[in-house]
Coordinates of C-alpha atoms and ligand atoms in Angstrom, one line a residue:
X26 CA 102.9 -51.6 -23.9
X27 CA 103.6 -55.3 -22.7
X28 CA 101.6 -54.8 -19.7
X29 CA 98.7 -53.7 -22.4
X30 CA 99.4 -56.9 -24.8
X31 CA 99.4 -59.4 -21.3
X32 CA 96.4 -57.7 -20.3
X33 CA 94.5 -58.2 -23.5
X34 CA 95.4 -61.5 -23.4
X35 CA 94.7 -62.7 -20.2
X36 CA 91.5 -60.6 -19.6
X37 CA 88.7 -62.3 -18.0
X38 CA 86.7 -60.6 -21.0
X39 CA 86.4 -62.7 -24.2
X40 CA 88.0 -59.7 -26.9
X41 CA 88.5 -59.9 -30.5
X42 CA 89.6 -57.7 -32.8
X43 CA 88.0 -58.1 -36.3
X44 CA 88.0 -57.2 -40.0
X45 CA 84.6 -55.1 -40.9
X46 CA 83.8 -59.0 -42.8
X47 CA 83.7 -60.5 -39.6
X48 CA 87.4 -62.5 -39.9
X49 CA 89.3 -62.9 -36.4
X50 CA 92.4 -61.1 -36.6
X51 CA 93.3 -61.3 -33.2
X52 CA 91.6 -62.6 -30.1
X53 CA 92.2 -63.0 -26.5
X54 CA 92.0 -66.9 -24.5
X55 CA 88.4 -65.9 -23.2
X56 CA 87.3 -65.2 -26.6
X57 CA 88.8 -68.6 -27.2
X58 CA 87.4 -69.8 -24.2
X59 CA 84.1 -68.7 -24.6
X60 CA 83.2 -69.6 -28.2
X61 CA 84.2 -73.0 -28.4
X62 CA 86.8 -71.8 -31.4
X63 CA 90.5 -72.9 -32.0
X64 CA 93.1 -70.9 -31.6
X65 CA 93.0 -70.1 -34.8
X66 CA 95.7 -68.3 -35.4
X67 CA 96.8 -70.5 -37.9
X68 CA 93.1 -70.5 -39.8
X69 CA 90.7 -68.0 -40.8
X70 CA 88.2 -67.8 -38.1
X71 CA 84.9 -65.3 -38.9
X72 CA 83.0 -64.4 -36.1
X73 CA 79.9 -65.5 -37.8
X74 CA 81.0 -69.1 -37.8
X75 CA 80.9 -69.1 -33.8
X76 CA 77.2 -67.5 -33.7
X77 CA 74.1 -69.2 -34.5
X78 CA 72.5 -68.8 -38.0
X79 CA 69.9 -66.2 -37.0
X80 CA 72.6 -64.4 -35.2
X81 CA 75.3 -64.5 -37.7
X82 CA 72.4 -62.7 -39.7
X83 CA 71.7 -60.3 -37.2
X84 CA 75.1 -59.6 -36.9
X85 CA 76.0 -58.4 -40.8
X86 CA 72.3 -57.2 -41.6
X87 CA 71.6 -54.7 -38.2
X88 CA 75.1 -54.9 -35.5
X89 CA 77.5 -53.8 -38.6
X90 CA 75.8 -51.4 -39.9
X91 CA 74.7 -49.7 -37.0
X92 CA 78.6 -49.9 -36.0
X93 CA 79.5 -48.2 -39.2
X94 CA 77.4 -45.5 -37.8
X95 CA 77.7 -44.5 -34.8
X96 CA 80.3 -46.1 -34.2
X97 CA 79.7 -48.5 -31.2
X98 CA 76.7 -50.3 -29.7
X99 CA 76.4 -51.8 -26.4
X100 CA 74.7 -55.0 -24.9
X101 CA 73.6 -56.9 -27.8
X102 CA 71.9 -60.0 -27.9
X103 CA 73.3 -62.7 -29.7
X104 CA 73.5 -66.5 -29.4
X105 CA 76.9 -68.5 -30.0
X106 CA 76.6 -71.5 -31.3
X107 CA 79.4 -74.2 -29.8
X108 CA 81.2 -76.8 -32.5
X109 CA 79.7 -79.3 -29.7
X110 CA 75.8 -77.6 -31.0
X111 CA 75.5 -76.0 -27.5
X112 CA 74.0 -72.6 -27.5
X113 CA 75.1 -69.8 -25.3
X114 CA 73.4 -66.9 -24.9
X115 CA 76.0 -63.8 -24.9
X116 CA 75.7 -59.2 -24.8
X117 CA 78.1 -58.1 -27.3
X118 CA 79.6 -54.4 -27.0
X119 CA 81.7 -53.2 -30.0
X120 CA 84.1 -50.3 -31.0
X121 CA 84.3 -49.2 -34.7
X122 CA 88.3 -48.9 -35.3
X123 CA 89.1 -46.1 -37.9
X124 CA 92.7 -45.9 -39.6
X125 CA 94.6 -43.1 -40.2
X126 CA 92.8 -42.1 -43.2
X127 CA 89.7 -42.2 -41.1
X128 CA 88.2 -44.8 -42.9
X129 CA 86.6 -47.5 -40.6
X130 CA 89.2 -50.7 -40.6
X131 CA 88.4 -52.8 -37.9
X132 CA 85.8 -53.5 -35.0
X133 CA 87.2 -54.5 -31.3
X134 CA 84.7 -56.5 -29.6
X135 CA 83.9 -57.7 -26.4
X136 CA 81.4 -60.7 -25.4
X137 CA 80.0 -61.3 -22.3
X138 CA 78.1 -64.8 -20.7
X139 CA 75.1 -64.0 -20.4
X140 CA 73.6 -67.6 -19.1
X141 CA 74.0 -66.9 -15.6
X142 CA 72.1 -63.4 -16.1
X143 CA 68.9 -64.9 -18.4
X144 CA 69.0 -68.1 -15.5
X145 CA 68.2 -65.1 -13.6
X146 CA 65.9 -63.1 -15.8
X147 CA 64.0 -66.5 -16.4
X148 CA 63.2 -66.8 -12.2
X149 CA 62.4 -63.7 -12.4
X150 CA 59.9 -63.4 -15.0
X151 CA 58.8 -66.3 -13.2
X152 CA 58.3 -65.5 -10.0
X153 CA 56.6 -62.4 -11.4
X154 CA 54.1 -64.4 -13.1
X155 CA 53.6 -66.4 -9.8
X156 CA 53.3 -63.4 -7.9
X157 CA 51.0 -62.3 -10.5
X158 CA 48.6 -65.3 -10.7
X159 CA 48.6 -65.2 -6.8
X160 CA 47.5 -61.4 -6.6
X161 CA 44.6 -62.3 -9.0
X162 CA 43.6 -64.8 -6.7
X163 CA 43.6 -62.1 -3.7
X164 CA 42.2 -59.6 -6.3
X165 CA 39.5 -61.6 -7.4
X166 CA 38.7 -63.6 -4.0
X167 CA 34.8 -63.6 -2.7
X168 CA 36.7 -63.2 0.8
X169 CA 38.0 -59.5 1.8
X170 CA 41.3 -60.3 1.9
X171 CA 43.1 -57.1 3.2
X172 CA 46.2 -55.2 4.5
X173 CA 46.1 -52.7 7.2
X174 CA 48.9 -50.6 8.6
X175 CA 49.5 -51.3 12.1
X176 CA 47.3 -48.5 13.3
X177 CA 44.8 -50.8 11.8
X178 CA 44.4 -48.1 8.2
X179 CA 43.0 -49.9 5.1
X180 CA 45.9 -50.0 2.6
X181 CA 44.5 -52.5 0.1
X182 CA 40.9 -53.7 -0.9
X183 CA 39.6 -56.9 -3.2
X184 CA 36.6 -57.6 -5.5
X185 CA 35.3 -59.9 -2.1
X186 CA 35.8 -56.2 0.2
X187 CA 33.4 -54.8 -2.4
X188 CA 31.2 -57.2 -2.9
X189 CA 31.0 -57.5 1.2
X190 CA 31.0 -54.3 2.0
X191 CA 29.9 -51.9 -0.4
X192 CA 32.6 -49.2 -0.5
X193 CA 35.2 -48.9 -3.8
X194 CA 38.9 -49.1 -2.8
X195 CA 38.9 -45.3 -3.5
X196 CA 36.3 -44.7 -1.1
X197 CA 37.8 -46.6 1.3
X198 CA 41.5 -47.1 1.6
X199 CA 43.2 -45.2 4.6
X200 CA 40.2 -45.2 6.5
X201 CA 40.2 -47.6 9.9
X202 CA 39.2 -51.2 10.2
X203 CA 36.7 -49.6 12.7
X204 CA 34.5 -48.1 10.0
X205 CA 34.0 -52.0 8.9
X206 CA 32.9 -53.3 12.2
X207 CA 29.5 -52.2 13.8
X208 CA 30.1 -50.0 17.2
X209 CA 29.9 -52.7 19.2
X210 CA 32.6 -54.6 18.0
X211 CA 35.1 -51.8 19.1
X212 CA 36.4 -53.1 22.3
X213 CA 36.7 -56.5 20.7
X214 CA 38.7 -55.5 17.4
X215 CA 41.1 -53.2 20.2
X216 CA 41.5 -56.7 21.7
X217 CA 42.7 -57.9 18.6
X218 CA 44.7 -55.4 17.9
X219 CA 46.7 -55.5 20.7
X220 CA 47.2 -59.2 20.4
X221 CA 48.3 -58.7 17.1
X222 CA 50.9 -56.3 18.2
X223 CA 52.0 -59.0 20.3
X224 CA 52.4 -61.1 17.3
X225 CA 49.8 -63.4 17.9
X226 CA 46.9 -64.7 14.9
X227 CA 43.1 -63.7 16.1
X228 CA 40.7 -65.7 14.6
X229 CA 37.4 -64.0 15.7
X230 CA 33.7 -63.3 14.7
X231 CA 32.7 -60.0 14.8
X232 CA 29.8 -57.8 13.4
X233 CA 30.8 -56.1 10.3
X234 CA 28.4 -53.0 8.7
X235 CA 28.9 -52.0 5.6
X236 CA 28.1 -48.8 3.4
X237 CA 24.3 -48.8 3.5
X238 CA 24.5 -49.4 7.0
X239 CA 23.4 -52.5 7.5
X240 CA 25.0 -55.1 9.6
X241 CA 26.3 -58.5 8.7
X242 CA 28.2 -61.4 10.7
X243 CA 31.5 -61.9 9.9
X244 CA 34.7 -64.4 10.4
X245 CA 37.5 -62.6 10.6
X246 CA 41.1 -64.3 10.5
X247 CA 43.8 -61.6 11.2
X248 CA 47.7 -62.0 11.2
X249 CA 50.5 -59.9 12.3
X250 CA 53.3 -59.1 10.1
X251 CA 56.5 -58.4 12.1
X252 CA 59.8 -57.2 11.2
X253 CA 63.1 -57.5 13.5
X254 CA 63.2 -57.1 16.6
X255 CA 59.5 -57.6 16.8
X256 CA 57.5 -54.7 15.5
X257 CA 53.8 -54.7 13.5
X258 CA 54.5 -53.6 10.8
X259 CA 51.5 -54.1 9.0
X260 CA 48.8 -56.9 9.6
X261 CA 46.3 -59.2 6.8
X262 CA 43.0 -60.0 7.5
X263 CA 41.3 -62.6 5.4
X264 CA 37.0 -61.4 6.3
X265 CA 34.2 -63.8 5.4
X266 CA 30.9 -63.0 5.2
X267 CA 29.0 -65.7 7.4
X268 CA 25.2 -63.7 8.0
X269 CA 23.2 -66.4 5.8
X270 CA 25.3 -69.3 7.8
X271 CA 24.4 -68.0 11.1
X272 CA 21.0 -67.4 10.2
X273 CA 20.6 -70.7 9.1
X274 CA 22.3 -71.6 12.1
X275 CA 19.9 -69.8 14.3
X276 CA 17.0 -71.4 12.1
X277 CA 18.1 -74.7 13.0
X278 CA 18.5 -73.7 16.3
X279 CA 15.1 -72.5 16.7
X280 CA 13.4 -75.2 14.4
X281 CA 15.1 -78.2 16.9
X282 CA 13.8 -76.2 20.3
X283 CA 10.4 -75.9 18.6
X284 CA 9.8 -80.0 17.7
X285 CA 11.1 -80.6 21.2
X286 CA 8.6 -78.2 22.5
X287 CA 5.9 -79.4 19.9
X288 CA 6.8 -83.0 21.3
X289 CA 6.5 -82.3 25.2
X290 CA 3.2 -80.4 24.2
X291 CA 1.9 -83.3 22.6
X292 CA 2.7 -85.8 25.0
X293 CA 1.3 -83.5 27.7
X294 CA -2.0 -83.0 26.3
X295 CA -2.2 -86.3 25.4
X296 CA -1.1 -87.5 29.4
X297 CA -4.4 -85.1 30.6
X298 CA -6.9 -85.7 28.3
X299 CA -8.0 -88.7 29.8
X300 CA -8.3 -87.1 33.4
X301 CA -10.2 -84.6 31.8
X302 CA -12.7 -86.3 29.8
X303 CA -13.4 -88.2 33.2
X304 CA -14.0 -84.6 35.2
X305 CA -16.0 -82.9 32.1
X306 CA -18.2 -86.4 32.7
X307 CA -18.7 -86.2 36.7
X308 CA -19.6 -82.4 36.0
X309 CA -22.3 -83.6 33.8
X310 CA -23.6 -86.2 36.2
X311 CA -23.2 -83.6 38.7
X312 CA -25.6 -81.0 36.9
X313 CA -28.3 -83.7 36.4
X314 CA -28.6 -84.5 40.3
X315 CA -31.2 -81.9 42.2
X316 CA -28.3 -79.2 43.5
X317 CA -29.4 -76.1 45.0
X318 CA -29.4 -72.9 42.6
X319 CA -26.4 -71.4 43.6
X320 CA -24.4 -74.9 43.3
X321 CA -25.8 -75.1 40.3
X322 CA -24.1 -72.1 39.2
X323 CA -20.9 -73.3 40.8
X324 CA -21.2 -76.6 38.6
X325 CA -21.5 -74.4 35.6
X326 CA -18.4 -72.2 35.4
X327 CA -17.1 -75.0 36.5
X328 CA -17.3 -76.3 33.4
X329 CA -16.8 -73.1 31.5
X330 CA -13.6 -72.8 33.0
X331 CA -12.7 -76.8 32.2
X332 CA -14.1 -76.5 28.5
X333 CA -11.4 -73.9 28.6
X334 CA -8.4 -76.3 29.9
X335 CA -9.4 -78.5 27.4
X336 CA -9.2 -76.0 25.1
X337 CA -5.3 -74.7 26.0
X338 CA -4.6 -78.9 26.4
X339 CA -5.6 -79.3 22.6
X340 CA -5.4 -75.9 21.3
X341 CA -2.6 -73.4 23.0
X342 CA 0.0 -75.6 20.6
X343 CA -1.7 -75.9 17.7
X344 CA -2.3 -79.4 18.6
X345 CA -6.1 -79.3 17.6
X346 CA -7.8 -80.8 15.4
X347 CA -8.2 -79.0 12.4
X348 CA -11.8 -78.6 11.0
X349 CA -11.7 -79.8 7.8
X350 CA -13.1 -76.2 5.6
X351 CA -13.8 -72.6 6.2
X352 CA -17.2 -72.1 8.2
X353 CA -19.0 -68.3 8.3
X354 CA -18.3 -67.6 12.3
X355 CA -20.3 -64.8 14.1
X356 CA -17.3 -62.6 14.9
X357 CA -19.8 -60.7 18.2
X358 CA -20.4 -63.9 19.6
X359 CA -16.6 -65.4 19.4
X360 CA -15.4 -62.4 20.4
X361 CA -18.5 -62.5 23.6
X362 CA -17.2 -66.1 24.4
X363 CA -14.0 -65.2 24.9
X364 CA -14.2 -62.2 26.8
X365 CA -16.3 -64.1 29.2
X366 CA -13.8 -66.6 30.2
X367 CA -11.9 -63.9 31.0
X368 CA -15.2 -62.8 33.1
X369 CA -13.7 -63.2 36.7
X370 CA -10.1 -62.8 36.1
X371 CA -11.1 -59.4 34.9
X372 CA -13.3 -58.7 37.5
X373 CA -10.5 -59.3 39.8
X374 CA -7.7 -57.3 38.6
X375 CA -10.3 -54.5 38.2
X376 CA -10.0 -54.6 34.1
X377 CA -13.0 -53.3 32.7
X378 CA -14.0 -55.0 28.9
X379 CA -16.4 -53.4 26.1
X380 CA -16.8 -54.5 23.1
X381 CA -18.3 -53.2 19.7
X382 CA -18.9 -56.2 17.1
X383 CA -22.1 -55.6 15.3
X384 CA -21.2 -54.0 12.3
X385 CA -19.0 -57.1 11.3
X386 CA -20.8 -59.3 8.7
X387 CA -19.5 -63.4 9.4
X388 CA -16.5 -64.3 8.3
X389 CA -15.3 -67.5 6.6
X390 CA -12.4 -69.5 8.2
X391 CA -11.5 -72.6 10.3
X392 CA -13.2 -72.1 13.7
X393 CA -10.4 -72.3 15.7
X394 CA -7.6 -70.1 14.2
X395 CA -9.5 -67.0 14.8
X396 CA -10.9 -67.9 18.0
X397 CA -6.9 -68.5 19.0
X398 CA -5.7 -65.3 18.0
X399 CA -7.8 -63.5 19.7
X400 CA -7.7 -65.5 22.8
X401 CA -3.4 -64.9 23.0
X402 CA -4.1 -60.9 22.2
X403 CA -6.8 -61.2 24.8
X404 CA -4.3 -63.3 27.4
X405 CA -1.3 -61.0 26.8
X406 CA -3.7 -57.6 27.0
X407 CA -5.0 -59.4 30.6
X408 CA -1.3 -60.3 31.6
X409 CA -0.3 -56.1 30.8
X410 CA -3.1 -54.9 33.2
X411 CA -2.2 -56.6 36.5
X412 CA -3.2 -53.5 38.0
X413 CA -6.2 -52.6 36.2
X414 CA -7.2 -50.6 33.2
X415 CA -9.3 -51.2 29.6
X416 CA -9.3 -53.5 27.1
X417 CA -11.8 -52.2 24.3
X418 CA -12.3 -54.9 21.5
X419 CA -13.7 -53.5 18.1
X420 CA -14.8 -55.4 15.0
X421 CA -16.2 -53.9 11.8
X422 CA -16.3 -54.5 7.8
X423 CA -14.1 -51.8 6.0
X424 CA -14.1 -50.6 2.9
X425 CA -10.7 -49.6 1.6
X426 CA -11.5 -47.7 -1.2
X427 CA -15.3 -48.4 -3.6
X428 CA -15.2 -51.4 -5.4
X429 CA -12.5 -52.6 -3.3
X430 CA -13.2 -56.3 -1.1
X431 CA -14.5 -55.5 2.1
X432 CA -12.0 -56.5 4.8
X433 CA -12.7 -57.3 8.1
X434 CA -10.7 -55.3 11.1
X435 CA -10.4 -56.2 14.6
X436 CA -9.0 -53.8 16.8
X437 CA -7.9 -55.3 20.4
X438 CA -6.6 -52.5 22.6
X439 CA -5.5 -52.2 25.7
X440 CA -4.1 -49.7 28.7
X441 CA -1.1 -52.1 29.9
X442 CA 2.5 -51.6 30.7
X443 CA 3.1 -51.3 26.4
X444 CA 6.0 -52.5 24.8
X445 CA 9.2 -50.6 24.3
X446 CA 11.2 -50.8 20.8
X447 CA 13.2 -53.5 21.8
X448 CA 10.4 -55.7 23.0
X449 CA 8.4 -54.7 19.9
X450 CA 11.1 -55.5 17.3
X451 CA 11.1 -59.1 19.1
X452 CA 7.2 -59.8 19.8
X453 CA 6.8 -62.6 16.9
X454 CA 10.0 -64.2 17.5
X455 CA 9.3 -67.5 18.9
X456 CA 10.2 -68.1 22.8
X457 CA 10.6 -64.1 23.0
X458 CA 9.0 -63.7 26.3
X459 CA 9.3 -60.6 29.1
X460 CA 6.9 -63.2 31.6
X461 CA 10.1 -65.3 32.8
X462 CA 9.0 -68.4 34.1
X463 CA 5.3 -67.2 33.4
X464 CA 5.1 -66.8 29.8
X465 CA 6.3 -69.2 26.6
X466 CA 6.9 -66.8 24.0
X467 CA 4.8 -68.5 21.6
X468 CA 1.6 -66.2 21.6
X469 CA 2.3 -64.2 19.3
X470 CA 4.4 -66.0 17.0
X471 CA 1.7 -68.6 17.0
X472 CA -1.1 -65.5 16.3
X473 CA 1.1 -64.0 13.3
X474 CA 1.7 -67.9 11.6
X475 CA -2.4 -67.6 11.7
X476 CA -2.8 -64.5 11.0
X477 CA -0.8 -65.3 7.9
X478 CA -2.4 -68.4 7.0
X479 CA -6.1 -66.2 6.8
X480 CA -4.2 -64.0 4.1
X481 CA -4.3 -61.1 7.3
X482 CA -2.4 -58.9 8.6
X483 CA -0.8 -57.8 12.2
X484 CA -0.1 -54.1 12.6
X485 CA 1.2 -52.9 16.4
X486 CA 1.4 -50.0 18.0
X487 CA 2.6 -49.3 21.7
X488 CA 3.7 -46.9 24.2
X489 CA 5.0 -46.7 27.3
X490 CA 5.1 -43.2 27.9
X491 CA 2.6 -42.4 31.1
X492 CA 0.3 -40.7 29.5
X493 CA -0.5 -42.5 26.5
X494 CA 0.9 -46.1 27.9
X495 CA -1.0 -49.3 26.3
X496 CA -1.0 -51.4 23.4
X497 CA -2.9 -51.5 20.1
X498 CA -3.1 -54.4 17.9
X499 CA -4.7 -53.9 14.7
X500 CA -5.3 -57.3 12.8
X501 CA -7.1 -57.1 9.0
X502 CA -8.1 -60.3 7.0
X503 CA -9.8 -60.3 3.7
X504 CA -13.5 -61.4 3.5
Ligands
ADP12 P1 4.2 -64.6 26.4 O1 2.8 -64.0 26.5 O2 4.2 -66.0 26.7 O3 5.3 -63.8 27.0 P2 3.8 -63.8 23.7 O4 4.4 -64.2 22.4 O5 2.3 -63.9 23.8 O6 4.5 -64.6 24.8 O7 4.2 -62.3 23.9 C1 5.6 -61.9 23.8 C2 5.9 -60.7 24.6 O8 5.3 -59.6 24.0 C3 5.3 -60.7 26.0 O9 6.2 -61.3 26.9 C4 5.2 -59.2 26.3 O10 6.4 -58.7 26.7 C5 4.9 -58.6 24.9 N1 3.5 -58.3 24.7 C6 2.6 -58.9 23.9 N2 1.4 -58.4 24.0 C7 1.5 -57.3 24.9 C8 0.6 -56.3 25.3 N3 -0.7 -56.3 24.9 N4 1.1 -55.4 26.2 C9 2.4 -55.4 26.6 N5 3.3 -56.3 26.2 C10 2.9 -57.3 25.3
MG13 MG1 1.1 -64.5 25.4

């Protein structure tokens, strides 16, 4: 029994043994210890003078009552309140005492510091909230920002994924990386992988496709997460969607090769005009001296074919004047002049030329846009039949439907080489050229911007299988 009494006394737990009202009738040196009280052996102490005043009601209006039936209760909240005004937060476990009657007489209770414990609670709930408030920003990111397990399996998806990519994160978690990358970016995101196994960051572009199939550009950031002694355990991938900024990129590209183009041009045509204002003059002198018939002949394509150097020097670029409003032009004979000028070449490479024009009714438009186009589909239809073949040139008026405006249609086609799809998909792309050194790759992108600007349009159609190899181009404009 004095082993008990020393025990009770010198427990590390602050014990009391109280009256149901609340008075201390005996109470260890924690207890003491722990609420700030005398050892008030001498004086009545009542536990509700060492709790706070919202405590001390707590204690007689729910703990005691609750006590007196069932008989204990276990971590309870309650503040103490210290004579120096300091608060401590404390769990309270008590143990109704019943005498020998059986009617309740006492309550043993034991009080435990809880400051260290809702220190804790408080970083907790804080670092939750921090965690919390970082996840939204993951969650709620326009950037796919990702896990993957380190066989490269999704295993979480943001608002950005879905907005990038077009799949839900039901649709698409434990499926591969590879289902987000277009085919060709497979040997390059194995690449990555295996650097990432060796720990390293990849910071790489790939091309990305997402649900509908389409493709988009993408910056993709990944990084490794290892544990001891150095395995992937699972890697994060932060995924941008750059298409419009390399587009743009690509524009500006395009747009700074086609002034310094537009500027060499320039300063070309303007560097031969002079020559060739001076031979176009000694040509004319020439035809008024008495030449013999034939030379007089000579004299004459001569000139055709000079009008038509002068023409490339101050048209091929665009860099001709512009007549200043739409004149009615007699599609047969345009089409007649430029077909001759082709006369010889055609002759040569044993390309016959028909055309059909006479059931086109003039058209309105600046001179020398139309006369353009059809000299590049003309040039590129002569340029597919280096070994020969037809070029058939149709115009007519058409009638899409009664009461509809009559169109007119120009059909240029040819019996060339053809295009295959990948050439086709590229033909109006400026500098897109299969010539080499031969061609510029403006042609066509010239004819469509002229096209476009007579309200037209462009429609192509090419083979190159043997039998049905050449090229169609179909242009329509609007009377
Ligand atoms: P270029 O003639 O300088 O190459 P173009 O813009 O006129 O540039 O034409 C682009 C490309 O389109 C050509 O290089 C050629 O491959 C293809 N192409 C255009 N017209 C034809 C055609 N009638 N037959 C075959 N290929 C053509
Ligand atoms: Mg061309």
């Amino acid at each position: 029994m004095h082993l008990a009494v020393e025990f009770f006394e010198n427990s590390p737990c602050a014990q009391a043994l109280l009256d149901i009202d609340g008075l201390v009738r005996s109470a260890n040196r924690s207890f003491w210890t722990l609420t700030g009280g005398e050892d008030a052996a001498a004086s009545e102490f009542h536990i509700q003078q060492a709790l706070t005043r919202g405590a001390a009601m707590f204690y007689e209006s729910q703990l005691v009552p609750t006590l007196l039936q069932r008989g204990k209760v276990e971590g309870i909240s309650l503040e103490l309140r210290l004579p120096s005004a300091q608060q401590i937060p404390v769990f309270a476990n008590a143990v109704l005492h019943r005498g020998a009657d059986g009617h309740p007489d006492g309550i043993f209770l034991t009080l435990f510091d809880a400051t260290q414990r809702r220190l804790y609670e408080k970083e907790l709930l804080r670092a939750r909230k921090e965690a919390e408030r970082l996840s939204e920003v993951v969650r709620r990111s326009s950037d796919a920002i990702l896990r993957f397990g380190p066989d490269g399996t999704i295993q979480s998806w943001n608002e950005g994924a879905i907005r990038i990519f077009g799949w839900s994160s039901a649709e698409v978690l434990g499926r591969s990386i590879s289902s987000l990358m277009d085919d060709g970016a497979a040997t390059a995101m194995q690449d990555a992988m295996a650097l990432l196994g060796s720990g390293t960051q990849v910071v790489r572009d790939f091309a990305g496709v997402r649900k509908d199939g389409s493709t988009l550009d993408l910056s993709v950031s990944l990084t490794p997460h290892l544990e001891a002694p150095g395995t992937l355990v699972a890697f994060s991938a932060i995924i941008r969607d750059v298409t419009l900024l390399k587009a743009s990129e690509r524009a500006l590209l395009q747009n700074e090769k086609l002034a310094s183009v537009g500027r060499m041009a320039s300063s070309i045509a303007h560097e031969i005009n002079n020559p060739l204002e001076a031979v176009t003059n000694l040509l004319y002198i020439l035809q008024s001296h008495p030449l013999p018939a034939e030379s007089l002949e000579l004299v004459t394509m001569a000139q055709e074919e000079l009008a038509r150097v002068s023409q490339i020097a101050t048209q091929t670029l665009r860099f001709y004047k512009q007549s200043s409003s739409r004149v009615p032009v007699d599609v047969e004979t345009l089409v007649q002049s430029v077909l001759a000028l082709y006369r010889s070449r055609f002759a040569n490479a044993g390309i016959t030329a028909s055309s059909d024009c006479k059931r086109a009714s003039p058209f309105r438009c600046f001179d020398g846009e139309i006369r353009q186009i059809i000299v590049n589909l003309v040039a590129n239809a002569f340029d597919a039949m280096k070994s020969g073949g037809t070029l058939t040139i149709r115009c007519r008026d058409t009638i899409l439907f009664s009461g509809s405006r009559p169109e007119l249609r120009i059909t240029i086609a040819d019996t060339g080489t053809g295009m295959d799809s990948s050439t086709l998909r590229r033909l109006f792309e400026p500098f897109f050229t299969t010539k080499g050194i031969g061609g510029t790759g403006l042609g066509m992108w010239i004819t469509q911007d002229l096209v476009n600007k007579n309200a037209g349009r462009v429609r192509v159609r090419s083979s190159v299988k043997p039998e049905k190899r050449g090229t169609v181009f179909v242009l329509t404009f609007p009377h």
